[in-house]
Amino acid sequence: MDQAAPMFTTAEIGALHDVLHEIVAEGATPGGVVVCGTRQASGTAPGARAVLSAGVVSPFTGPGTPDEHTVYDIASLTKVTATWPLVGRALDAGLLDLDAPVREFLPPMEGAMPSAEATVRQLLSHTGGLRAATRFDLYDLTERPLHELICHELMENLPGTHRYVNRGYILLGLALAHVHGRPLDELAADLWAGLGMPDTAYGPVRQEPRVAPTERPEGHDRLWGAVHDGNAAIMGGVAGHAGVFAPAADLATYAEHLLAGGESPLGRWFRMSLVPQAEIEPGLQRGLGWILGAGGSVAYHHGFTGTSLFLAPATGRYVVVLTNAVHNGAAARIRITPLRDCAQKILAAG
């Protein structure tokens, strides 16, 4: 039986509570939810959780206080809650190879395809050298399939150089759909159902008070239940880099699975992914998907809309942060940094 993870102290919970309320009071986000918890004490017993909330879901559509069941657009957390675990499953099934070019797992292509030479490992670790700017609104998607348009492009960096790139995860999502012969959202839905995450899904989701809206694009109504990421929207809301909606309760369940230990395929894949692949900056490494901070003691990922998931593998503790900070304008999301910093500091301290 795995040893129980240390509980969060009253002081730690209080610090997260105070910072959450401060950023809401300062207008960084209409509201938000934080869940701090521990891994399962055994194969069946749930971990301990503390749920913190502040503000409102939205002053326009959901004036109530958000809770762990409020559904948020989790943006780039899609990478580590959909694409990354599905890649791990496909590797176990022999459908993908970490060190093979992604072109081997996409429909056949003719002509020079420079970006198709990036390996699955490189795409997972943002070291494939692909173009950083996505801008599918500038593509002629009637000319050829999206994977060909991406793969036809020249690389912007030498392979092995770290640069955060959405299109790598877009290619991985397309590759997963191809090797399985099923749409990405169906593959992800099966994954989440098996993990006990009933309210996690690719959008669009139903417009209701428990769904947090995001930004109001110029000339349009506020985005509510529809993906915030414009490139994912062009892809129909289902993409390897963005498009997933989830509540904090489901992400806490997911964190408990990742931290549970044992020899589950997901647990093994998580531990394997914590091996540094490239340096982001001094003291910060990139694993397979995850950012490794605090000397590798904390693995985490952020989402553009104002979301984060922090995991401390050694102690079995985690922090889920869900906000809709872009509700107040895309620039406002930077103002939730104190909350993210607080969560990471607490986990790094043990």
Short mmCIF file of C-alpha atoms in Angstrom, two decimals:
data_model
loop_
_atom_site.label_atom_id
_atom_site.label_comp_id
_atom_site.label_asym_id
_atom_site.label_seq_id
_atom_site.Cartn_x
_atom_site.Cartn_y
_atom_site.Cartn_z
CA MET A 1 0.00 0.00 0.00
CA ASP A 2 1.30 3.46 -0.86
CA GLN A 3 2.12 5.72 2.05
CA ALA A 4 -0.39 8.49 2.66
CA ALA A 5 0.67 11.87 1.31
CA PRO A 6 1.13 14.73 3.78
CA MET A 7 -1.93 16.91 4.18
CA PHE A 8 -1.88 20.62 3.37
CA THR A 9 -1.47 22.66 6.53
CA THR A 10 -3.87 25.33 7.70
CA ALA A 11 -1.21 27.94 6.89
CA GLU A 12 -0.75 26.63 3.33
CA ILE A 13 -4.48 26.56 2.66
CA GLY A 14 -4.78 30.02 4.16
CA ALA A 15 -2.06 31.38 1.89
CA LEU A 16 -3.79 30.03 -1.22
CA HIS A 17 -7.13 31.39 0.03
CA ASP A 18 -5.72 34.86 0.59
CA VAL A 19 -3.99 35.11 -2.78
CA LEU A 20 -7.05 33.80 -4.62
CA HIS A 21 -9.25 36.45 -2.98
CA GLU A 22 -6.65 39.15 -3.64
CA ILE A 23 -6.44 38.54 -7.37
CA VAL A 24 -10.24 38.50 -7.65
CA ALA A 25 -10.50 41.75 -5.67
CA GLU A 26 -7.91 43.32 -7.98
CA GLY A 27 -9.90 42.39 -11.09
CA ALA A 28 -7.55 39.74 -12.46
CA THR A 29 -10.48 37.35 -12.92
CA PRO A 30 -14.22 37.33 -12.11
CA GLY A 31 -13.66 34.33 -9.87
CA GLY A 32 -11.81 31.10 -9.50
CA VAL A 33 -11.48 27.73 -7.82
CA VAL A 34 -8.45 26.10 -6.21
CA VAL A 35 -8.33 22.48 -5.11
CA CYS A 36 -5.33 21.38 -3.07
CA GLY A 37 -5.17 17.69 -2.39
CA THR A 38 -3.19 14.51 -1.96
CA ARG A 39 -2.84 11.28 -3.87
CA GLN A 40 -4.94 8.27 -3.00
CA ALA A 41 -3.79 6.52 0.16
CA SER A 42 -4.48 3.16 -1.46
CA GLY A 43 -5.76 1.81 -4.73
CA THR A 44 -9.36 2.72 -3.83
CA ALA A 45 -9.36 5.30 -1.04
CA PRO A 46 -9.68 8.87 -2.33
CA GLY A 47 -7.13 11.47 -1.43
CA ALA A 48 -7.87 14.41 0.85
CA ARG A 49 -9.05 17.62 -0.79
CA ALA A 50 -9.60 21.24 0.22
CA VAL A 51 -11.68 23.40 -2.10
CA LEU A 52 -11.26 27.18 -2.17
CA SER A 53 -13.32 29.60 -4.23
CA ALA A 54 -13.77 33.32 -4.69
CA GLY A 55 -15.71 35.79 -6.79
CA VAL A 56 -18.37 34.82 -9.31
CA VAL A 57 -18.51 32.54 -12.33
CA SER A 58 -19.35 35.60 -14.44
CA PRO A 59 -21.21 38.83 -13.68
CA PHE A 60 -23.11 38.32 -16.95
CA THR A 61 -24.04 34.65 -17.08
CA GLY A 62 -23.32 33.04 -13.72
CA PRO A 63 -23.34 35.45 -10.78
CA GLY A 64 -23.06 32.61 -8.27
CA THR A 65 -19.80 31.66 -6.57
CA PRO A 66 -17.83 29.06 -8.55
CA ASP A 67 -17.12 25.68 -6.97
CA GLU A 68 -15.33 22.46 -7.82
CA HIS A 69 -18.10 21.56 -10.29
CA THR A 70 -17.91 24.81 -12.28
CA VAL A 71 -16.75 24.01 -15.82
CA TYR A 72 -13.89 26.05 -17.28
CA ASP A 73 -12.22 26.21 -20.69
CA ILE A 74 -8.86 24.74 -19.63
CA ALA A 75 -7.03 25.83 -22.81
CA SER A 76 -3.50 24.36 -22.99
CA LEU A 77 -4.15 21.99 -20.11
CA THR A 78 -5.68 20.05 -23.01
CA LYS A 79 -2.11 19.12 -23.91
CA VAL A 80 -1.54 17.22 -20.65
CA THR A 81 -5.09 15.98 -19.98
CA ALA A 82 -5.95 14.72 -23.48
CA THR A 83 -3.07 14.49 -25.94
CA TRP A 84 -0.26 13.55 -23.56
CA PRO A 85 -2.05 10.62 -21.83
CA LEU A 86 -3.40 9.37 -25.17
CA VAL A 87 0.12 9.38 -26.60
CA GLY A 88 1.20 7.29 -23.62
CA ARG A 89 -1.55 4.76 -24.31
CA ALA A 90 -0.68 4.63 -28.00
CA LEU A 91 2.98 3.98 -27.13
CA ASP A 92 1.95 1.07 -24.90
CA ALA A 93 -0.18 -0.31 -27.72
CA GLY A 94 2.66 -0.05 -30.24
CA LEU A 95 0.78 2.49 -32.34
CA LEU A 96 3.37 5.24 -31.86
CA ASP A 97 7.14 5.34 -31.39
CA LEU A 98 8.71 8.14 -29.36
CA ASP A 99 11.74 8.46 -31.58
CA ALA A 100 10.12 8.01 -34.98
CA PRO A 101 9.18 10.95 -37.22
CA VAL A 102 5.56 11.98 -36.85
CA ARG A 103 5.05 11.48 -40.61
CA GLU A 104 5.01 7.72 -39.96
CA PHE A 105 1.76 8.14 -38.02
CA LEU A 106 -0.06 10.51 -40.37
CA PRO A 107 -1.83 9.86 -43.68
CA PRO A 108 0.59 9.53 -46.62
CA MET A 109 1.96 12.82 -47.97
CA GLU A 110 3.70 13.70 -51.22
CA GLY A 111 6.52 16.17 -51.74
CA ALA A 112 8.91 17.76 -49.29
CA MET A 113 7.55 17.76 -45.75
CA PRO A 114 10.31 19.27 -43.54
CA SER A 115 8.23 19.58 -40.37
CA ALA A 116 7.08 15.97 -40.66
CA GLU A 117 10.59 14.87 -39.65
CA ALA A 118 10.07 16.00 -36.05
CA THR A 119 9.79 12.99 -33.77
CA VAL A 120 6.99 12.25 -31.33
CA ARG A 121 9.41 12.91 -28.46
CA GLN A 122 10.38 16.28 -29.92
CA LEU A 123 6.77 17.31 -30.41
CA LEU A 124 5.89 16.32 -26.83
CA SER A 125 8.84 18.30 -25.45
CA HIS A 126 8.47 21.35 -27.74
CA THR A 127 11.86 20.69 -29.33
CA GLY A 128 10.75 19.79 -32.86
CA GLY A 129 11.75 23.10 -34.42
CA LEU A 130 8.31 23.79 -35.92
CA ARG A 131 6.89 27.26 -36.51
CA ALA A 132 5.64 28.91 -33.34
CA ALA A 133 2.90 31.07 -34.89
CA THR A 134 -0.18 29.01 -35.67
CA ARG A 135 -2.67 31.38 -37.38
CA PHE A 136 -4.84 28.84 -39.17
CA ASP A 137 -7.06 31.74 -40.22
CA LEU A 138 -4.39 32.49 -42.83
CA TYR A 139 -4.42 28.94 -44.23
CA ASP A 140 -6.35 27.76 -47.25
CA LEU A 141 -7.80 24.63 -45.70
CA THR A 142 -9.44 23.70 -48.98
CA GLU A 143 -6.04 23.31 -50.67
CA ARG A 144 -4.90 20.23 -48.77
CA PRO A 145 -5.43 18.55 -45.37
CA LEU A 146 -4.24 20.42 -42.29
CA HIS A 147 -1.50 17.93 -41.43
CA GLU A 148 0.01 18.41 -44.90
CA LEU A 149 -0.09 22.20 -44.61
CA ILE A 150 1.75 22.05 -41.28
CA CYS A 151 4.26 19.41 -42.35
CA HIS A 152 5.04 21.21 -45.61
CA GLU A 153 6.38 24.24 -43.73
CA LEU A 154 10.05 24.83 -43.03
CA MET A 155 11.26 24.51 -39.48
CA GLU A 156 12.02 27.74 -37.61
CA ASN A 157 14.55 26.28 -35.18
CA LEU A 158 17.04 23.44 -35.10
CA PRO A 159 15.49 20.24 -33.74
CA GLY A 160 16.39 19.93 -30.08
CA THR A 161 15.94 23.65 -29.40
CA HIS A 162 13.15 24.34 -26.91
CA ARG A 163 10.39 26.66 -28.10
CA TYR A 164 6.78 26.38 -26.99
CA VAL A 165 4.78 25.42 -30.10
CA ASN A 166 1.07 24.58 -30.31
CA ARG A 167 1.29 23.03 -33.77
CA GLY A 168 3.34 20.10 -32.42
CA TYR A 169 0.43 19.01 -30.24
CA ILE A 170 -1.96 19.66 -33.10
CA LEU A 171 0.05 17.18 -35.19
CA LEU A 172 0.05 14.70 -32.31
CA GLY A 173 -3.72 14.97 -32.05
CA LEU A 174 -4.06 14.33 -35.78
CA ALA A 175 -1.65 11.40 -35.53
CA LEU A 176 -3.64 9.85 -32.66
CA ALA A 177 -6.85 10.08 -34.67
CA HIS A 178 -5.14 8.49 -37.68
CA VAL A 179 -3.49 5.53 -35.94
CA HIS A 180 -6.69 4.72 -34.02
CA GLY A 181 -9.06 5.42 -36.90
CA ARG A 182 -11.24 7.41 -34.50
CA PRO A 183 -11.73 11.13 -33.77
CA LEU A 184 -9.61 12.66 -31.02
CA ASP A 185 -12.61 13.70 -28.94
CA GLU A 186 -13.92 10.12 -28.89
CA LEU A 187 -10.54 8.78 -27.77
CA ALA A 188 -10.36 11.38 -25.03
CA ALA A 189 -13.93 10.74 -23.87
CA ASP A 190 -13.13 7.04 -23.39
CA LEU A 191 -9.99 7.97 -21.44
CA TRP A 192 -11.81 10.35 -19.10
CA ALA A 193 -14.70 7.95 -18.54
CA GLY A 194 -12.24 5.28 -17.42
CA LEU A 195 -10.57 7.71 -15.01
CA GLY A 196 -13.82 8.88 -13.43
CA MET A 197 -13.91 12.38 -14.97
CA PRO A 198 -17.59 12.62 -16.03
CA ASP A 199 -17.73 16.37 -16.67
CA THR A 200 -14.58 16.71 -18.79
CA ALA A 201 -15.20 17.02 -22.52
CA TYR A 202 -14.22 18.74 -25.70
CA GLY A 203 -16.54 21.63 -26.49
CA PRO A 204 -18.84 23.07 -27.36
CA VAL A 205 -20.56 22.52 -24.02
CA ARG A 206 -24.03 23.60 -22.97
CA GLN A 207 -24.44 27.24 -22.03
CA GLU A 208 -25.55 27.19 -18.41
CA PRO A 209 -24.67 29.07 -15.19
CA ARG A 210 -22.09 26.48 -14.08
CA VAL A 211 -20.05 27.00 -17.28
CA ALA A 212 -17.61 29.89 -17.00
CA PRO A 213 -17.54 32.17 -20.07
CA THR A 214 -14.28 33.59 -21.32
CA GLU A 215 -13.48 36.60 -23.48
CA ARG A 216 -15.75 38.75 -25.61
CA PRO A 217 -14.03 39.00 -29.00
CA GLU A 218 -14.46 42.30 -30.79
CA GLY A 219 -17.84 42.42 -32.51
CA HIS A 220 -19.04 39.15 -30.98
CA ASP A 221 -20.94 37.93 -27.95
CA ARG A 222 -18.96 36.63 -25.02
CA LEU A 223 -17.57 33.13 -25.61
CA TRP A 224 -19.67 30.81 -23.46
CA GLY A 225 -19.27 27.07 -23.84
CA ALA A 226 -17.23 27.57 -27.02
CA VAL A 227 -13.46 27.24 -27.18
CA HIS A 228 -11.46 30.43 -26.62
CA ASP A 229 -8.49 29.37 -28.76
CA GLY A 230 -9.08 30.61 -32.30
CA ASN A 231 -7.08 27.88 -34.01
CA ALA A 232 -8.92 25.14 -32.12
CA ALA A 233 -12.17 26.84 -33.12
CA ILE A 234 -11.19 26.62 -36.80
CA MET A 235 -10.62 22.90 -36.23
CA GLY A 236 -14.17 22.52 -34.91
CA GLY A 237 -13.22 22.86 -31.25
CA VAL A 238 -11.30 19.58 -31.12
CA ALA A 239 -7.51 19.87 -31.23
CA GLY A 240 -4.44 18.42 -29.59
CA HIS A 241 -3.44 21.72 -28.02
CA ALA A 242 -6.76 23.21 -26.80
CA GLY A 243 -10.50 22.70 -26.72
CA VAL A 244 -11.18 20.82 -23.48
CA PHE A 245 -13.60 21.97 -20.76
CA ALA A 246 -13.37 20.59 -17.22
CA PRO A 247 -14.25 21.29 -13.59
CA ALA A 248 -11.70 21.34 -10.77
CA ALA A 249 -13.20 18.16 -9.28
CA ASP A 250 -12.33 16.16 -12.41
CA LEU A 251 -8.81 17.61 -12.60
CA ALA A 252 -8.29 16.71 -8.94
CA THR A 253 -9.30 13.14 -9.77
CA TYR A 254 -6.87 13.17 -12.67
CA ALA A 255 -4.07 14.45 -10.44
CA GLU A 256 -4.76 11.66 -7.94
CA HIS A 257 -4.43 9.07 -10.71
CA LEU A 258 -1.10 10.53 -11.85
CA LEU A 259 0.29 10.62 -8.32
CA ALA A 260 -1.12 7.30 -7.12
CA GLY A 261 2.08 5.37 -7.75
CA GLY A 262 1.93 1.66 -8.39
CA GLU A 263 2.37 0.21 -11.83
CA SER A 264 -0.59 1.56 -13.75
CA PRO A 265 0.22 2.46 -17.36
CA LEU A 266 -0.69 6.10 -16.70
CA GLY A 267 1.50 6.20 -13.59
CA ARG A 268 4.47 4.72 -15.47
CA TRP A 269 4.00 7.17 -18.34
CA PHE A 270 3.88 10.07 -15.89
CA ARG A 271 7.14 9.03 -14.21
CA MET A 272 8.78 8.51 -17.59
CA SER A 273 7.68 11.99 -18.65
CA LEU A 274 9.45 13.64 -15.72
CA VAL A 275 12.88 13.00 -17.23
CA PRO A 276 14.22 16.37 -18.48
CA GLN A 277 14.33 16.67 -22.27
CA ALA A 278 15.42 20.30 -22.70
CA GLU A 279 16.20 23.41 -20.71
CA ILE A 280 13.57 26.15 -20.91
CA GLU A 281 15.66 28.57 -18.87
CA PRO A 282 18.10 28.17 -15.97
CA GLY A 283 16.39 26.12 -13.28
CA LEU A 284 13.44 25.17 -15.49
CA GLN A 285 13.32 22.02 -17.62
CA ARG A 286 10.84 20.54 -20.06
CA GLY A 287 9.89 16.91 -19.65
CA LEU A 288 7.58 15.07 -22.01
CA GLY A 289 4.75 17.56 -21.94
CA TRP A 290 5.25 18.80 -18.40
CA ILE A 291 7.32 21.74 -17.13
CA LEU A 292 9.71 20.67 -14.37
CA GLY A 293 10.40 23.34 -11.77
CA ALA A 294 11.95 23.64 -8.33
CA GLY A 295 14.74 21.22 -9.15
CA GLY A 296 12.30 18.79 -10.69
CA SER A 297 10.20 18.52 -7.52
CA VAL A 298 7.15 20.10 -9.15
CA ALA A 299 5.64 19.21 -12.55
CA TYR A 300 3.10 21.62 -13.94
CA HIS A 301 1.37 23.14 -16.95
CA HIS A 302 -0.61 26.32 -17.55
CA GLY A 303 -3.54 27.22 -19.78
CA PHE A 304 -3.93 30.58 -21.54
CA THR A 305 -7.42 31.20 -20.13
CA GLY A 306 -6.09 31.24 -16.55
CA THR A 307 -5.75 27.58 -15.57
CA SER A 308 -2.95 25.50 -14.05
CA LEU A 309 -2.23 22.03 -12.72
CA PHE A 310 0.69 21.53 -10.30
CA LEU A 311 1.92 18.10 -9.14
CA ALA A 312 4.56 17.15 -6.57
CA PRO A 313 5.39 13.49 -7.32
CA ALA A 314 7.63 12.92 -4.29
CA THR A 315 5.07 14.10 -1.74
CA GLY A 316 1.91 13.11 -3.61
CA ARG A 317 0.37 16.57 -3.35
CA TYR A 318 -1.21 18.69 -6.06
CA VAL A 319 -2.91 22.03 -6.68
CA VAL A 320 -5.55 22.69 -9.35
CA VAL A 321 -6.12 26.33 -10.33
CA LEU A 322 -9.10 27.20 -12.54
CA THR A 323 -10.03 30.77 -13.45
CA ASN A 324 -11.48 32.52 -16.48
CA ALA A 325 -9.01 35.40 -16.29
CA VAL A 326 -9.37 36.18 -20.01
CA HIS A 327 -12.96 37.18 -19.21
CA ASN A 328 -11.54 40.59 -18.29
CA GLY A 329 -9.34 40.73 -21.40
CA ALA A 330 -6.42 38.56 -22.48
CA ALA A 331 -3.91 40.84 -20.72
CA ALA A 332 -5.63 40.26 -17.36
CA ARG A 333 -4.51 36.64 -17.27
CA ILE A 334 -0.97 37.75 -16.34
CA ARG A 335 -2.36 39.14 -13.10
CA ILE A 336 -3.12 35.67 -11.74
CA THR A 337 0.65 34.97 -11.58
CA PRO A 338 0.78 35.47 -7.78
CA LEU A 339 -1.66 32.58 -7.33
CA ARG A 340 0.36 30.31 -9.59
CA ASP A 341 3.57 31.29 -7.81
CA CYS A 342 2.01 30.59 -4.43
CA ALA A 343 0.87 27.11 -5.48
CA GLN A 344 4.28 26.18 -6.85
CA LYS A 345 6.13 27.55 -3.82
CA ILE A 346 3.97 25.55 -1.41
CA LEU A 347 4.47 22.30 -3.32
CA ALA A 348 8.21 22.90 -3.76
CA ALA A 349 8.59 23.40 -0.02
CA GLY A 350 7.24 19.92 0.59
#
